[in-house]
Protein backbone atom coordinates (compact mmCIF):
# COMPACT_ATOMS: atom_id res chain seq x y z
CA UNK A 1 0.00 0.00 0.00
CA UNK A 2 1.29 3.46 -0.86
CA UNK A 3 2.31 5.79 1.93
CA UNK A 4 0.33 9.00 2.48
CA UNK A 5 3.21 10.98 0.99
CA UNK A 6 3.01 9.00 -2.25
CA UNK A 7 -0.76 9.46 -2.31
CA UNK A 8 -0.30 13.23 -2.18
CA UNK A 9 2.22 13.06 -5.02
CA UNK A 10 -0.19 10.98 -7.12
CA UNK A 11 -3.01 13.45 -6.56
CA UNK A 12 -0.77 16.37 -7.49
CA UNK A 13 0.23 14.53 -10.65
CA UNK A 14 -3.45 14.59 -11.67
CA UNK A 15 -4.16 10.87 -11.52
CA UNK A 16 -7.52 11.25 -9.79
CA UNK A 17 -9.01 9.71 -6.70
CA UNK A 18 -7.44 6.72 -4.97
CA UNK A 19 -9.06 3.32 -5.48
CA UNK A 20 -11.39 2.05 -2.76
CA UNK A 21 -9.82 -0.13 -0.09
CA UNK A 22 -10.15 -3.87 -0.52
CA UNK A 23 -8.30 -6.98 -1.56
CA UNK A 24 -9.76 -7.50 -5.01
CA UNK A 25 -12.15 -6.18 -7.59
CA UNK A 26 -13.21 -9.76 -8.37
CA UNK A 27 -16.00 -11.79 -6.78
CA UNK A 28 -14.59 -14.75 -4.83
CA UNK A 29 -15.72 -18.12 -6.19
CA UNK A 30 -17.25 -16.57 -9.30
CA UNK A 31 -18.06 -18.62 -12.38
CA UNK A 32 -16.16 -18.32 -15.65
CA UNK A 33 -18.51 -15.74 -17.25
CA UNK A 34 -18.59 -13.47 -14.19
CA UNK A 35 -14.83 -13.70 -13.75
CA UNK A 36 -14.29 -12.80 -17.42
CA UNK A 37 -16.70 -9.84 -17.27
CA UNK A 38 -15.14 -8.58 -14.03
CA UNK A 39 -11.62 -8.86 -15.44
CA UNK A 40 -12.56 -7.04 -18.65
CA UNK A 41 -14.43 -4.42 -16.62
CA UNK A 42 -11.55 -3.63 -14.28
CA UNK A 43 -9.79 -1.14 -16.56
CA UNK A 44 -12.95 0.80 -17.56
CA UNK A 45 -14.06 0.91 -13.91
CA UNK A 46 -10.72 2.26 -12.74
CA UNK A 47 -10.75 4.77 -15.60
CA UNK A 48 -14.27 5.92 -14.62
CA UNK A 49 -13.27 6.09 -10.96
CA UNK A 50 -10.39 8.42 -11.79
CA UNK A 51 -12.61 10.90 -13.64
CA UNK A 52 -14.38 13.64 -11.69
CA UNK A 53 -17.51 12.26 -10.00
CA UNK A 54 -19.86 14.48 -11.98
CA UNK A 55 -18.85 13.21 -15.43
CA UNK A 56 -20.73 9.86 -15.60
CA UNK A 57 -24.09 11.27 -14.40
CA UNK A 58 -23.81 14.25 -16.76
CA UNK A 59 -23.02 12.01 -19.74
CA UNK A 60 -25.80 9.56 -18.86
CA UNK A 61 -28.24 12.42 -18.33
CA UNK A 62 -27.31 13.95 -21.68
CA UNK A 63 -27.73 10.57 -23.42
CA UNK A 64 -31.08 10.04 -21.71
CA UNK A 65 -32.39 13.47 -22.70
CA UNK A 66 -31.03 13.04 -26.23
CA UNK A 67 -32.76 9.67 -26.37
CA UNK A 68 -36.08 11.24 -25.42
CA UNK A 69 -35.67 14.16 -27.82
CA UNK A 70 -34.00 12.59 -30.87
CA UNK A 71 -36.24 10.95 -33.44
CA UNK A 72 -36.39 7.25 -34.22
CA UNK A 73 -33.30 5.07 -34.22
CA UNK A 74 -30.94 7.80 -32.99
CA UNK A 75 -33.04 8.32 -29.87
CA UNK A 76 -33.33 4.57 -29.36
CA UNK A 77 -29.54 4.20 -29.65
CA UNK A 78 -28.96 6.87 -26.99
CA UNK A 79 -31.42 5.15 -24.64
CA UNK A 80 -29.88 1.74 -25.34
CA UNK A 81 -26.45 3.09 -24.40
CA UNK A 82 -27.90 4.25 -21.07
CA UNK A 83 -29.56 0.86 -20.53
CA UNK A 84 -26.36 -1.04 -21.37
CA UNK A 85 -24.36 1.06 -18.90
CA UNK A 86 -26.94 0.41 -16.16
CA UNK A 87 -27.04 -3.29 -17.04
CA UNK A 88 -23.24 -3.51 -16.86
CA UNK A 89 -23.10 -1.88 -13.43
CA UNK A 90 -26.03 -3.95 -12.15
CA UNK A 91 -24.36 -7.18 -13.31
CA UNK A 92 -21.11 -6.27 -11.57
CA UNK A 93 -22.80 -5.37 -8.28
CA UNK A 94 -25.52 -8.07 -8.32
CA UNK A 95 -23.88 -10.57 -5.89
CA UNK A 96 -23.51 -7.92 -3.19
CA UNK A 97 -27.07 -6.55 -3.44
CA UNK A 98 -30.14 -7.41 -1.39
CA UNK A 99 -33.55 -7.96 -2.98
CA UNK A 100 -34.59 -4.43 -1.98
CA UNK A 101 -31.55 -3.06 -3.81
CA UNK A 102 -32.06 -5.24 -6.90
CA UNK A 103 -35.67 -4.29 -7.64
CA UNK A 104 -35.05 -0.59 -8.43
CA UNK A 105 -32.15 -1.49 -10.71
CA UNK A 106 -34.26 -3.95 -12.69
CA UNK A 107 -37.16 -1.48 -12.91
CA UNK A 108 -34.86 1.32 -14.06
CA UNK A 109 -33.42 -0.84 -16.85
CA UNK A 110 -36.88 -1.98 -17.90
CA UNK A 111 -38.16 1.59 -18.09
CA UNK A 112 -35.19 2.71 -20.18
CA UNK A 113 -35.56 -0.32 -22.48
CA UNK A 114 -39.31 0.32 -22.91
CA UNK A 115 -38.55 3.95 -23.76
CA UNK A 116 -35.92 2.82 -26.29
CA UNK A 117 -38.40 0.40 -27.88
CA UNK A 118 -41.05 3.13 -28.02
CA UNK A 119 -38.57 5.51 -29.64
CA UNK A 120 -37.61 2.83 -32.17
CA UNK A 121 -41.26 2.22 -33.03
CA UNK A 122 -41.84 5.95 -33.44
CA UNK A 123 -43.87 6.72 -30.32
XYZ file of C-alpha atoms in Angstrom, residues 33-97:
65
model
C -18.506 -15.740 -17.246
C -18.594 -13.466 -14.195
C -14.829 -13.704 -13.749
C -14.289 -12.805 -17.423
C -16.705 -9.844 -17.268
C -15.143 -8.583 -14.032
C -11.617 -8.860 -15.439
C -12.556 -7.045 -18.647
C -14.430 -4.418 -16.620
C -11.551 -3.632 -14.283
C -9.785 -1.145 -16.561
C -12.947 0.801 -17.558
C -14.064 0.910 -13.912
C -10.717 2.256 -12.737
C -10.747 4.775 -15.599
C -14.267 5.917 -14.616
C -13.275 6.087 -10.961
C -10.391 8.416 -11.786
C -12.613 10.897 -13.638
C -14.382 13.640 -11.685
C -17.505 12.257 -9.998
C -19.860 14.475 -11.978
C -18.850 13.210 -15.433
C -20.729 9.856 -15.598
C -24.087 11.269 -14.401
C -23.809 14.247 -16.760
C -23.015 12.012 -19.744
C -25.801 9.557 -18.857
C -28.238 12.424 -18.330
C -27.309 13.949 -21.678
C -27.726 10.573 -23.424
C -31.081 10.037 -21.711
C -32.393 13.469 -22.700
C -31.028 13.037 -26.230
C -32.759 9.669 -26.366
C -36.078 11.236 -25.424
C -35.672 14.156 -27.820
C -33.998 12.587 -30.868
C -36.235 10.950 -33.436
C -36.392 7.247 -34.221
C -33.300 5.070 -34.217
C -30.943 7.800 -32.991
C -33.039 8.323 -29.869
C -33.331 4.575 -29.365
C -29.541 4.201 -29.655
C -28.960 6.868 -26.994
C -31.418 5.149 -24.644
C -29.884 1.743 -25.345
C -26.453 3.094 -24.405
C -27.897 4.252 -21.072
C -29.562 0.859 -20.527
C -26.355 -1.040 -21.374
C -24.364 1.063 -18.905
C -26.944 0.407 -16.158
C -27.036 -3.294 -17.042
C -23.239 -3.513 -16.862
C -23.096 -1.880 -13.432
C -26.030 -3.954 -12.154
C -24.358 -7.177 -13.311
C -21.113 -6.273 -11.566
C -22.801 -5.371 -8.275
C -25.521 -8.067 -8.318
C -23.880 -10.567 -5.890
C -23.513 -7.922 -3.189
C -27.073 -6.553 -3.444
